[in-house]
PDB file of C-alpha atoms (C1' of nucleotides) in Angstrom:
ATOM      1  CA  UNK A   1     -20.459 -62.012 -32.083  1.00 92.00           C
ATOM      2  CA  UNK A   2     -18.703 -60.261 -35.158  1.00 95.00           C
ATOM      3  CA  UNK A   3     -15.295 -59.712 -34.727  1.00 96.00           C
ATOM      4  CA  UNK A   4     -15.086 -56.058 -35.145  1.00 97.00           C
ATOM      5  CA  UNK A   5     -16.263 -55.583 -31.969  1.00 98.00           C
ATOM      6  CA  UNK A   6     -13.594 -57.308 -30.186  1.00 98.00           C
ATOM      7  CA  UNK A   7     -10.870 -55.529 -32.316  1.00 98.00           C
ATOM      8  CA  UNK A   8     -12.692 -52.391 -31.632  1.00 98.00           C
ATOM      9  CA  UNK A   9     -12.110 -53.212 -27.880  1.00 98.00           C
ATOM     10  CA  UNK A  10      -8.845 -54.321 -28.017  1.00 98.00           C
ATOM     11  CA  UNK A  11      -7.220 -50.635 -28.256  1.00 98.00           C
ATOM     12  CA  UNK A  12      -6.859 -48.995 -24.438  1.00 98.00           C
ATOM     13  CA  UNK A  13      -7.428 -45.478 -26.141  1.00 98.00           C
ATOM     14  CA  UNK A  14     -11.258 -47.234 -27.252  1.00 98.00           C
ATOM     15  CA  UNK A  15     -11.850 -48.572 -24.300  1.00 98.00           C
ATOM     16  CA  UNK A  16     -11.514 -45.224 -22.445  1.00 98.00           C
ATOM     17  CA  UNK A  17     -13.799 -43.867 -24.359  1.00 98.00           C
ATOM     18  CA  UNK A  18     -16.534 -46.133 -23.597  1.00 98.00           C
ATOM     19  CA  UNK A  19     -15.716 -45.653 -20.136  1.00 98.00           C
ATOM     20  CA  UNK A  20     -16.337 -42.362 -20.400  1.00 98.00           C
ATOM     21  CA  UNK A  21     -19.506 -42.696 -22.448  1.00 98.00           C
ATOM     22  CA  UNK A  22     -20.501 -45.213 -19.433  1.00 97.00           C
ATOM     23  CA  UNK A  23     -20.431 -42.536 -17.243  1.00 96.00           C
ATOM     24  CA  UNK A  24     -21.473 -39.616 -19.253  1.00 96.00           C
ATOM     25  CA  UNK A  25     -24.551 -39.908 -21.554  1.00 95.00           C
ATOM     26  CA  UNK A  26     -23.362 -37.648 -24.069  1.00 96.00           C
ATOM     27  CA  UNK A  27     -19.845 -36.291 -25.609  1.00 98.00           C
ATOM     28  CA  UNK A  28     -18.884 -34.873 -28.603  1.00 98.00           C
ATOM     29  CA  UNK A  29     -15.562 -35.133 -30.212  1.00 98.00           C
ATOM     30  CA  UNK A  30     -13.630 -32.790 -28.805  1.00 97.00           C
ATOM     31  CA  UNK A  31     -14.607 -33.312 -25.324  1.00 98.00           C
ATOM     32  CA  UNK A  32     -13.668 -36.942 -25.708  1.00 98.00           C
ATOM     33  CA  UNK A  33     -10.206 -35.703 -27.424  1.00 98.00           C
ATOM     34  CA  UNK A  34      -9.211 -33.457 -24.418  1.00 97.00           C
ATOM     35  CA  UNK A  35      -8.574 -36.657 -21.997  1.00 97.00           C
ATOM     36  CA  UNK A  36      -5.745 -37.763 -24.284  1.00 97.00           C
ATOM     37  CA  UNK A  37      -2.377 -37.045 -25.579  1.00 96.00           C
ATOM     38  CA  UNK A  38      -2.694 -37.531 -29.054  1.00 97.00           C
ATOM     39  CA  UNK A  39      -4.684 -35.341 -32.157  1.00 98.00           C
ATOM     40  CA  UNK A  40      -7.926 -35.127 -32.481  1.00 98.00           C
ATOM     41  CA  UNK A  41      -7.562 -36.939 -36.141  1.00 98.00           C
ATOM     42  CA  UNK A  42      -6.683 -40.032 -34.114  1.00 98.00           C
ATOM     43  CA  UNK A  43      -9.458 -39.623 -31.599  1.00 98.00           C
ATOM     44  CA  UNK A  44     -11.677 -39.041 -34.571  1.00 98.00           C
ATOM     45  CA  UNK A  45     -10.399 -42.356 -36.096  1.00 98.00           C
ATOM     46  CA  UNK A  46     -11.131 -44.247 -32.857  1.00 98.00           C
ATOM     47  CA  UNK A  47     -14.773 -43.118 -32.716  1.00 98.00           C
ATOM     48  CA  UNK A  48     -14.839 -44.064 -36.318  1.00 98.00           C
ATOM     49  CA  UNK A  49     -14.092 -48.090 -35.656  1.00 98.00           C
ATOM     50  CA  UNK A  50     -16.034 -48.042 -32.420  1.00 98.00           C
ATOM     51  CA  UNK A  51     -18.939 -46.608 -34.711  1.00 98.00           C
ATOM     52  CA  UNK A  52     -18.035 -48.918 -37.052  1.00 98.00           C
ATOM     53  CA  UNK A  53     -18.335 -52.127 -34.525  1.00 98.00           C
ATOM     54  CA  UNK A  54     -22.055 -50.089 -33.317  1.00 98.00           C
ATOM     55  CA  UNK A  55     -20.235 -49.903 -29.887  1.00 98.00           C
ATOM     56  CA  UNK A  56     -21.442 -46.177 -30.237  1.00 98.00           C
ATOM     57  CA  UNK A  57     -24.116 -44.219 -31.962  1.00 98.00           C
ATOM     58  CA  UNK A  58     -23.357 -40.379 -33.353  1.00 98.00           C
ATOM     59  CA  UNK A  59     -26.344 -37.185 -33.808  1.00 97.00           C
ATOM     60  CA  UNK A  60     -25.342 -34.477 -35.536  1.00 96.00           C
ATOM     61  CA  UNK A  61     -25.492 -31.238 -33.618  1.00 96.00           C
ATOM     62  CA  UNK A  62     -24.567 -28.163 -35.255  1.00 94.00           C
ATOM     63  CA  UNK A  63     -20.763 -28.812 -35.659  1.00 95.00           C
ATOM     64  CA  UNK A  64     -20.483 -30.950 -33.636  1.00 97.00           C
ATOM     65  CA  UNK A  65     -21.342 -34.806 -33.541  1.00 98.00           C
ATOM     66  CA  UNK A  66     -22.605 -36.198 -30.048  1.00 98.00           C
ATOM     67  CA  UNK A  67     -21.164 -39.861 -29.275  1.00 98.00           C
ATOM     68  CA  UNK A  68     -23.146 -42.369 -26.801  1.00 97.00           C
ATOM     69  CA  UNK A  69     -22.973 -45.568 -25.889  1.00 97.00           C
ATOM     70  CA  UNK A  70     -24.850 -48.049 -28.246  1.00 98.00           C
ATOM     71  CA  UNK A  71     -26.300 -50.013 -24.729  1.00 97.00           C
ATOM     72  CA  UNK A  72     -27.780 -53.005 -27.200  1.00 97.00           C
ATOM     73  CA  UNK A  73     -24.080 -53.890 -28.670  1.00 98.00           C
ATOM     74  CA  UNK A  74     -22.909 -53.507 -24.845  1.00 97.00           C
ATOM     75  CA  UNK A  75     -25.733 -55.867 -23.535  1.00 97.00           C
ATOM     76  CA  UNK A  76     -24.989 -58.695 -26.601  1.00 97.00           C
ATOM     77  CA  UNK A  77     -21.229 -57.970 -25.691  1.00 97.00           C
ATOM     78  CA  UNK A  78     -22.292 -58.692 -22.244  1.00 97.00           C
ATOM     79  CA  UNK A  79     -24.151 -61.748 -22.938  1.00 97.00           C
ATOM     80  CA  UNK A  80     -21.421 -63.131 -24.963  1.00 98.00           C
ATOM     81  CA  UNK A  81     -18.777 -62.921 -21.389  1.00 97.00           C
ATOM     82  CA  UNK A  82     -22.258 -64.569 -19.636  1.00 97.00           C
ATOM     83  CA  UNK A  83     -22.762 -67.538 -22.170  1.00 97.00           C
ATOM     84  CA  UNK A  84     -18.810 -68.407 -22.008  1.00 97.00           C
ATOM     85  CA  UNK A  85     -18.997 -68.496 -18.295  1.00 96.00           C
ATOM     86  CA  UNK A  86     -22.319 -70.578 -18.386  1.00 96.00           C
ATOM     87  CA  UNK A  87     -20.787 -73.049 -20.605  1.00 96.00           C
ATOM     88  CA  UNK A  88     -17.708 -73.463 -18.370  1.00 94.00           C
ATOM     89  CA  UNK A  89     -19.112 -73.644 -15.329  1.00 93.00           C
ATOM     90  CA  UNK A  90     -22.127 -75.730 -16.170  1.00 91.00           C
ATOM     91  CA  UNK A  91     -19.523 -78.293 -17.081  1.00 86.00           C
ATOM     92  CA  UNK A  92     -17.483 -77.746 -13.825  1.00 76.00           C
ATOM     93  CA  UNK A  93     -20.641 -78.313 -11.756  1.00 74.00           C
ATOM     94  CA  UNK A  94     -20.766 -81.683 -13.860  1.00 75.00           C
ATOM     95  CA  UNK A  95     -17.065 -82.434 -13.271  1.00 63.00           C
ATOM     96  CA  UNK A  96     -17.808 -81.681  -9.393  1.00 70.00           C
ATOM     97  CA  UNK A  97     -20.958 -84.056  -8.897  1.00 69.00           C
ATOM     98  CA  UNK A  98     -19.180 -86.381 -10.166  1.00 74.00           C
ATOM     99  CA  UNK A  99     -16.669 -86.417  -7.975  1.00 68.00           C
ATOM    100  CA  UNK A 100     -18.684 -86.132  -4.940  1.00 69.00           C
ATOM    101  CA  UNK A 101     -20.470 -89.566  -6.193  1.00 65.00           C
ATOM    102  CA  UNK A 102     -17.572 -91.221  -7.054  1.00 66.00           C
ATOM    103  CA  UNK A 103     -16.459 -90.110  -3.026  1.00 69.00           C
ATOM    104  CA  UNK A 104     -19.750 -91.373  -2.248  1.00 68.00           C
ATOM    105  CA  UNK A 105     -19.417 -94.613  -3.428  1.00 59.00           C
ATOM    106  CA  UNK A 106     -15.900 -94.843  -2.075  1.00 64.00           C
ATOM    107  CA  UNK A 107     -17.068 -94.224   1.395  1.00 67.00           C
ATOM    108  CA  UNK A 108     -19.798 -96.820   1.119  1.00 64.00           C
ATOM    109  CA  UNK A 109     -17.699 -99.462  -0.696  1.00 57.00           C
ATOM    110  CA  UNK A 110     -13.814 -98.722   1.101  1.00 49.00           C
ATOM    111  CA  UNK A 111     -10.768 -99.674  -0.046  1.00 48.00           C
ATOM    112  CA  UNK A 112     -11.288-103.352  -0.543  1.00 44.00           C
ATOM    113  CA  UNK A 113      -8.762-105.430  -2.652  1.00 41.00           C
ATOM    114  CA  UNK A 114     -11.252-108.597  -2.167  1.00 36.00           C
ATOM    115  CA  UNK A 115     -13.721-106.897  -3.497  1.00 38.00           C
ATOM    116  CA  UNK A 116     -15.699-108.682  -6.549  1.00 32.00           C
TER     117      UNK A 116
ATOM    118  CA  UNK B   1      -8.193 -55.041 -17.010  1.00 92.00           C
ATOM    119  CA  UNK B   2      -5.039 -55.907 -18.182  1.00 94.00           C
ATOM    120  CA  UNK B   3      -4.559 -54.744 -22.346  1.00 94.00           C
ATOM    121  CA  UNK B   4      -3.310 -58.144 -23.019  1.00 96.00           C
ATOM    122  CA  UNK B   5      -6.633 -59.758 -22.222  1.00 98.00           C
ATOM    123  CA  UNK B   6      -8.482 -57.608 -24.571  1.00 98.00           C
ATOM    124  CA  UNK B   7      -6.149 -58.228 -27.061  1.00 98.00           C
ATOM    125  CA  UNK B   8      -6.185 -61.769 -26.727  1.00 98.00           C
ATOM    126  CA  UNK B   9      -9.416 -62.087 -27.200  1.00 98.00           C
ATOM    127  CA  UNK B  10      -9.485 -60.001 -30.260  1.00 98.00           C
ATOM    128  CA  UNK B  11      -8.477 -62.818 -32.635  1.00 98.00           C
ATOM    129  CA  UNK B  12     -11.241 -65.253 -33.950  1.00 98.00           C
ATOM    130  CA  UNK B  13      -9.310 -68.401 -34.087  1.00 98.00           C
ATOM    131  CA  UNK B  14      -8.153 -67.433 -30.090  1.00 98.00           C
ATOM    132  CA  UNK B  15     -11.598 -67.385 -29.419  1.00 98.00           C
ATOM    133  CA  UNK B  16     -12.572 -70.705 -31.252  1.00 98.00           C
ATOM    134  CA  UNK B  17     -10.256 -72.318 -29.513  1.00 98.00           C
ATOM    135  CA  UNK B  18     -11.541 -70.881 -25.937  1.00 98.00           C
ATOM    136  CA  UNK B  19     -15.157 -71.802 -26.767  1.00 98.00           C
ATOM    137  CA  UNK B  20     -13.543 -75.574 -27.400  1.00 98.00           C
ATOM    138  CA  UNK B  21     -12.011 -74.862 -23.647  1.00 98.00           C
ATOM    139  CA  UNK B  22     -15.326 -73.827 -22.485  1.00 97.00           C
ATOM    140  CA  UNK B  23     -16.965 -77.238 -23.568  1.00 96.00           C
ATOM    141  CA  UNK B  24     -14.047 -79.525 -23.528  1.00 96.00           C
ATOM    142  CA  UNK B  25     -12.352 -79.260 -19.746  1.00 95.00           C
ATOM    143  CA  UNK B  26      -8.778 -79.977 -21.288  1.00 96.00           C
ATOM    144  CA  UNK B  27      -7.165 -80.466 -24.620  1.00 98.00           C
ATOM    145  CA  UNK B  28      -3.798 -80.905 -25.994  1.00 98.00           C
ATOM    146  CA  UNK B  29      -2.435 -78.573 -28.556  1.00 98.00           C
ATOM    147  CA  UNK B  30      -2.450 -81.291 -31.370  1.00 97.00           C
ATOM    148  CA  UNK B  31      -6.183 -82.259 -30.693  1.00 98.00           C
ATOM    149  CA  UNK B  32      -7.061 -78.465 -30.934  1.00 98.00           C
ATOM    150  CA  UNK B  33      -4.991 -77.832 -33.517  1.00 98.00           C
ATOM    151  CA  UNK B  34      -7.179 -80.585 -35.893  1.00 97.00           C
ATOM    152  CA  UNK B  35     -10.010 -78.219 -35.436  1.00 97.00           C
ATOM    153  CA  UNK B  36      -8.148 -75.251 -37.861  1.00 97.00           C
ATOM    154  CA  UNK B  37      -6.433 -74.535 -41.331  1.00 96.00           C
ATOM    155  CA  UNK B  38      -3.653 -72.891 -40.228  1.00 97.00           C
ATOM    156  CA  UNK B  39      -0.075 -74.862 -39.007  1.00 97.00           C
ATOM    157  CA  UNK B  40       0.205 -76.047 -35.756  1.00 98.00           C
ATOM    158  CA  UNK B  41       3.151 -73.783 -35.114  1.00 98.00           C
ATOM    159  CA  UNK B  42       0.586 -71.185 -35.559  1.00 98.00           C
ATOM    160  CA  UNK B  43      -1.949 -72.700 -33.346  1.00 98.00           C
ATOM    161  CA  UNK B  44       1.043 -72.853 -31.113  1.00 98.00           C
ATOM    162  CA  UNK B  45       1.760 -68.926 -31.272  1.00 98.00           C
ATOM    163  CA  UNK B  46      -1.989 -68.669 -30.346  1.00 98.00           C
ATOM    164  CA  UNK B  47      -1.698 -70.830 -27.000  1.00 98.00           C
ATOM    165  CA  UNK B  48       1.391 -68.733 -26.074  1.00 98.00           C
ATOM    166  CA  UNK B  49      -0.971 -65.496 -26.305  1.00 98.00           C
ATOM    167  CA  UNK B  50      -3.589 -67.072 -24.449  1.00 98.00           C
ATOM    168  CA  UNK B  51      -1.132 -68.442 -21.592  1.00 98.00           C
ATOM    169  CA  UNK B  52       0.090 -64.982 -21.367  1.00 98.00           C
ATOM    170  CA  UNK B  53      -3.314 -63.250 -21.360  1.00 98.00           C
ATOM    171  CA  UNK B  54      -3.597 -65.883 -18.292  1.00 98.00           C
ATOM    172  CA  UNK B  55      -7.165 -66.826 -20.511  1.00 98.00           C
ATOM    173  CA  UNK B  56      -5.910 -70.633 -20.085  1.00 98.00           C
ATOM    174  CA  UNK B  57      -3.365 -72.746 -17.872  1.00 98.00           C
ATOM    175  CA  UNK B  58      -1.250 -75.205 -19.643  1.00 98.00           C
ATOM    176  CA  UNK B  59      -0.141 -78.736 -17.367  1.00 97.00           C
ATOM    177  CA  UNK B  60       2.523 -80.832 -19.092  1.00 95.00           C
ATOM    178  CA  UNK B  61       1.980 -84.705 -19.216  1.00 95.00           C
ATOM    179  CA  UNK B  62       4.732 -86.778 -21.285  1.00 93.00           C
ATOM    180  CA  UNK B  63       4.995 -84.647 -24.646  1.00 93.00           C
ATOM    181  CA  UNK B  64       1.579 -83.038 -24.504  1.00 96.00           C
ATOM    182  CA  UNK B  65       0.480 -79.977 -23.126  1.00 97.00           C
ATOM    183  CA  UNK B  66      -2.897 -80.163 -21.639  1.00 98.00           C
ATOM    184  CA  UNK B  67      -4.526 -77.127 -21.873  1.00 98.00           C
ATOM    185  CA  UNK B  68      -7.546 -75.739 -19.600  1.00 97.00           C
ATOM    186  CA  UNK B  69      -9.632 -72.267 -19.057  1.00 97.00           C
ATOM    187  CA  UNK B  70      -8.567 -70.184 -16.393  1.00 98.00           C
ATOM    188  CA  UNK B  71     -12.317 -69.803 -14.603  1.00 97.00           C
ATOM    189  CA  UNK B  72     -10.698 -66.700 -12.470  1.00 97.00           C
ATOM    190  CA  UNK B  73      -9.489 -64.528 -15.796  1.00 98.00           C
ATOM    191  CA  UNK B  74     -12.791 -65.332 -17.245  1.00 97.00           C
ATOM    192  CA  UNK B  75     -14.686 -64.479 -14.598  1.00 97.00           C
ATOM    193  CA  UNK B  76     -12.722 -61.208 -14.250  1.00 97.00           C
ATOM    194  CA  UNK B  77     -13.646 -60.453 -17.626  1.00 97.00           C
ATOM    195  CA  UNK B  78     -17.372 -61.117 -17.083  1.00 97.00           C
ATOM    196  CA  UNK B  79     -17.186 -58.459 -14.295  1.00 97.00           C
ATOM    197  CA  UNK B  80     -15.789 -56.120 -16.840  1.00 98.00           C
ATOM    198  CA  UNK B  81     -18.914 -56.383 -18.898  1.00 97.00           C
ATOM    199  CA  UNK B  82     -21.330 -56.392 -16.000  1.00 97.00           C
ATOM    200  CA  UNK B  83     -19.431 -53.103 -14.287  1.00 97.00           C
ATOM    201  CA  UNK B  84     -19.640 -51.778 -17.703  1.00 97.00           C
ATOM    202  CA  UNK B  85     -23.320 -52.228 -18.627  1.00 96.00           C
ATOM    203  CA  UNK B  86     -23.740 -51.279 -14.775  1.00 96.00           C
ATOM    204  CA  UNK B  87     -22.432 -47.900 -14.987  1.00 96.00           C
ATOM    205  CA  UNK B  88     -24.613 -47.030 -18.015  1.00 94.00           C
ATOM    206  CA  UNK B  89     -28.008 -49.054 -17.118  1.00 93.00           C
ATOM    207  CA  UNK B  90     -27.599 -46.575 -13.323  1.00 90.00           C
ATOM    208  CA  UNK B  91     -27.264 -43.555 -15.186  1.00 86.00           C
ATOM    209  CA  UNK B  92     -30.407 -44.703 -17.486  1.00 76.00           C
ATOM    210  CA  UNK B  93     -32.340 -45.109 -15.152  1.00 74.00           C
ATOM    211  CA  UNK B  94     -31.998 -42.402 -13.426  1.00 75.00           C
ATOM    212  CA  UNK B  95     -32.415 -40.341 -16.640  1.00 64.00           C
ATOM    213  CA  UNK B  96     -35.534 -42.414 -16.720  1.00 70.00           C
ATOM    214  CA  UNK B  97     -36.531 -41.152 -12.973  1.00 70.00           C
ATOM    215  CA  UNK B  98     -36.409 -37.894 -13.955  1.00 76.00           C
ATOM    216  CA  UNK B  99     -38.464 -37.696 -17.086  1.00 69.00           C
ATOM    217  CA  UNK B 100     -41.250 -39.604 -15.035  1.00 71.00           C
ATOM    218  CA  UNK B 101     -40.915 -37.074 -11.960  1.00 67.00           C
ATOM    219  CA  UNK B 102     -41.049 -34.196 -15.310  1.00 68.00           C
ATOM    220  CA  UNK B 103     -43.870 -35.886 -16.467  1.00 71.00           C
ATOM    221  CA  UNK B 104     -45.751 -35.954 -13.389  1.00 70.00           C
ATOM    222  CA  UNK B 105     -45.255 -32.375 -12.661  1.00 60.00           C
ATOM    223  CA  UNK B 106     -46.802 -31.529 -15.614  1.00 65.00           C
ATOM    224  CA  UNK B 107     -49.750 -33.497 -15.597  1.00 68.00           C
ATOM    225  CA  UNK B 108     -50.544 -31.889 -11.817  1.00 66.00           C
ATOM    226  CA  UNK B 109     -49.764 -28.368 -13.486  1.00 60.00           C
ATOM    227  CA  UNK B 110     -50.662 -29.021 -17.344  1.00 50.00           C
ATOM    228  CA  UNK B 111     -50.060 -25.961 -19.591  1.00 48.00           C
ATOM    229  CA  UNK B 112     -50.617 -22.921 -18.169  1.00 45.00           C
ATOM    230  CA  UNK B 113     -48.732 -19.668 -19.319  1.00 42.00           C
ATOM    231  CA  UNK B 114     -50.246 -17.592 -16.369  1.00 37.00           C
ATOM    232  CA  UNK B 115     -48.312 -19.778 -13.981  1.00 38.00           C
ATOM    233  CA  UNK B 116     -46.255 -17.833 -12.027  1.00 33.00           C
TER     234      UNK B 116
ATOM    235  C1'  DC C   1      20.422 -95.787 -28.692  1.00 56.86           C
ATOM    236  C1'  DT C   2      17.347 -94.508 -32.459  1.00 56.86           C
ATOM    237  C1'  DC C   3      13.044 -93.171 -34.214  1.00 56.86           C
ATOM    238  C1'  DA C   4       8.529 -91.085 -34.162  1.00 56.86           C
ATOM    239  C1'  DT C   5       5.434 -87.872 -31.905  1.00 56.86           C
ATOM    240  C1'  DA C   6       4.129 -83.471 -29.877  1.00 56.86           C
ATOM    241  C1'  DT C   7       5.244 -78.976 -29.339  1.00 56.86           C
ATOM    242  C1'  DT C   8       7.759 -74.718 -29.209  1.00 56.86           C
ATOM    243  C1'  DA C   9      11.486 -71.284 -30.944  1.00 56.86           C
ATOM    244  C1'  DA C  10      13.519 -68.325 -34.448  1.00 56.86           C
ATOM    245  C1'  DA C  11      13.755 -66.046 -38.710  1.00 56.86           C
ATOM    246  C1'  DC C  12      11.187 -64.052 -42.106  1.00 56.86           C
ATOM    247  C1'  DC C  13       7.367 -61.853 -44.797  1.00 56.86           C
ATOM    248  C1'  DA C  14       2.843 -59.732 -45.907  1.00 56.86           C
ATOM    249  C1'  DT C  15      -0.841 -57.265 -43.907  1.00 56.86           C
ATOM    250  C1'  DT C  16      -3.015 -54.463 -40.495  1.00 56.86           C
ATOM    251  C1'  DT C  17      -2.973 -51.004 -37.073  1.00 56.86           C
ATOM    252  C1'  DT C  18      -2.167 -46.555 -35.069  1.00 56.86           C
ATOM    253  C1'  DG C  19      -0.348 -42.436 -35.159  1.00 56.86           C
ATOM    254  C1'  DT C  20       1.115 -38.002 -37.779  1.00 56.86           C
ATOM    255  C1'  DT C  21       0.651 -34.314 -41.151  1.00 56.86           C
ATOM    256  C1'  DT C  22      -1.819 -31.965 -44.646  1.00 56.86           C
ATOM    257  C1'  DA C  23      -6.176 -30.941 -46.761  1.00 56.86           C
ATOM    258  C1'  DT C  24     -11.160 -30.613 -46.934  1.00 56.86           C
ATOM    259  C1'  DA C  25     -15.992 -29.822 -45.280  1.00 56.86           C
ATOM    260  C1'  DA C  26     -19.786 -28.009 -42.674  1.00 56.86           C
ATOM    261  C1'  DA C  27     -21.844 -24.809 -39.553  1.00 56.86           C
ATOM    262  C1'  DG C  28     -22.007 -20.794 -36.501  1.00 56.86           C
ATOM    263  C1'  DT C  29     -20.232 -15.795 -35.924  1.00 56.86           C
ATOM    264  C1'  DA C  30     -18.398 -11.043 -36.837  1.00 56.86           C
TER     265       DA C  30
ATOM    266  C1'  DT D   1     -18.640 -12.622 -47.137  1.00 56.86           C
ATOM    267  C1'  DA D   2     -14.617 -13.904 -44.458  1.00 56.86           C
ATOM    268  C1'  DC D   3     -13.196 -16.184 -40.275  1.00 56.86           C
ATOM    269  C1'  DT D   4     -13.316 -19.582 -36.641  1.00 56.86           C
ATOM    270  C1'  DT D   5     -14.632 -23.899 -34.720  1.00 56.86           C
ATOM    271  C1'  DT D   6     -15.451 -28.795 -35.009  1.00 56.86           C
ATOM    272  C1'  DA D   7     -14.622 -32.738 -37.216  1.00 56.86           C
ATOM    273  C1'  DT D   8     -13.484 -36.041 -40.897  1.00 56.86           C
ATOM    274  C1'  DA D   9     -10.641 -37.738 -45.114  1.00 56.86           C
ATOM    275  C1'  DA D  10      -6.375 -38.999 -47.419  1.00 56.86           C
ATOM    276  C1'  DA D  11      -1.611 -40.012 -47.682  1.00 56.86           C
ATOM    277  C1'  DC D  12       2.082 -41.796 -45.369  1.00 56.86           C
ATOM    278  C1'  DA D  13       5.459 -44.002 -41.808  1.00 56.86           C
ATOM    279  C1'  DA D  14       6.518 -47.003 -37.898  1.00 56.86           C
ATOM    280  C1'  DA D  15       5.180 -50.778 -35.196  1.00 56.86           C
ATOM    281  C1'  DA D  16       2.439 -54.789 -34.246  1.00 56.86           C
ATOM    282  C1'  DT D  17       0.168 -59.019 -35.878  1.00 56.86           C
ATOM    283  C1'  DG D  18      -0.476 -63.562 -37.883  1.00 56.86           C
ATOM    284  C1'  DG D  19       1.066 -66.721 -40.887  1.00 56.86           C
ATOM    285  C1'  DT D  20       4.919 -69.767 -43.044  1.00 56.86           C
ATOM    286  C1'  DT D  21       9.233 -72.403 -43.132  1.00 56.86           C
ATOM    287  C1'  DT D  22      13.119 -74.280 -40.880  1.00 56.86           C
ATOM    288  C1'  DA D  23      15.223 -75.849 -36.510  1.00 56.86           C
ATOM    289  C1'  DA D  24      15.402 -77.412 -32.015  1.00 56.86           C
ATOM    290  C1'  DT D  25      13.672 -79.856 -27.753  1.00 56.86           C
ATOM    291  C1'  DA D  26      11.486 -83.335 -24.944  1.00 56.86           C
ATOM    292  C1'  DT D  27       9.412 -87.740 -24.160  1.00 56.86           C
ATOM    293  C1'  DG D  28       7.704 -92.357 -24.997  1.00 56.86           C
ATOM    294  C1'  DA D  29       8.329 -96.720 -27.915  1.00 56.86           C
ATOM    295  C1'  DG D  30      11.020-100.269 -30.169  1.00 56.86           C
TER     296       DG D  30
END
DNA sequence: CTCATATTAAACCATTTTGTTTATAAAGTA
DNA sequence: TACTTTATAAACAAAATGGTTTAATATGAG
């Protein structure tokens, strides 16, 4: 996973905007600039690295430029959350049969210092 | 989800060192810090970020400090992917739904500019 | 007690980030 | 053509980030 999509998602003003575009097919710039407090440079800037990291795609539409959601970096960003998780828990599951042998055993062979 | 999490996670060497976590169950700072360049007190500054993103749980044992995932952040964070990918995927398909029902319509009424 | 090991804290510096302001560009409208 | 709208580019400042070096702290070993 490169790292410029992580970056891209670390600012709260970027991930707003992909919560919008979750929700709303289509923006352009403006509309996206009206939910927030600062210029519209800034917003334009934003859209810029989140382009940048493919987290959105742009079409040209007269003036304006329409931003969406680019679902295939989403889905590999999803997958990435998924493989972590697999990794960890795989091992966990592991960890836990273990333990439930090792109990097992215990309760077959008990406490017994004259053992062996 | 909390900013911090993000934010964590937007460093590469933070992330190396939670894919070690994901594989590894527990490892002291010293044994992860053999896996980079940089100093340990870096390495060090990284763990702190981590611990405060609540990514990983730290447990003291004589001068080490064993460090783990934290399964409950992570899994948080998988939700925010799947919630994300969710909300688009819905919309999508219903999108989808209605260019099929458009379709349909106009293979019952195909061309016709007498229609009504 | 003293020394070595493992780790964090504090001060500092270079680089990156995020916002602002000013300027520029492209496309529709009067 | 001149004007307005929509948006980006460029220059700049303040704040955050990530690394280093120098101390400081805690714990086990001799």
């Amino acid at each position: 996973m490169p790292n410029d999509i992580f970056s891209a998602l670390a600012d709260p003003t970027r991930r707003r905007i992909l919560d919008m575009l979750a929700d709303i097919e289509e923006l352009p710039a403006s509309q996206i600039h009206e939910q927030f407090q600062v210029s519209p440079q800034a917003i334009s800037k934003h859209l810029k690295i989140l382009l940048e990291a493919k987290l959105i795609i742009v079409e040209k539409r007269a003036q304006q430029r329409m931003y969406r959601i680019n679902t295939s970096t989403m889905l590999a960003f999803e997958d990435w959350s998924r493989n972590m998780r697999q990794r960890w828990s795989r091992r966990l599951d592991t960890f836990e049969a273990v333990m439930k042998a090792e109990m097992a055993k215990a309760a077959t062979t008990p406490t017994d210092p004259e053992e062996s």
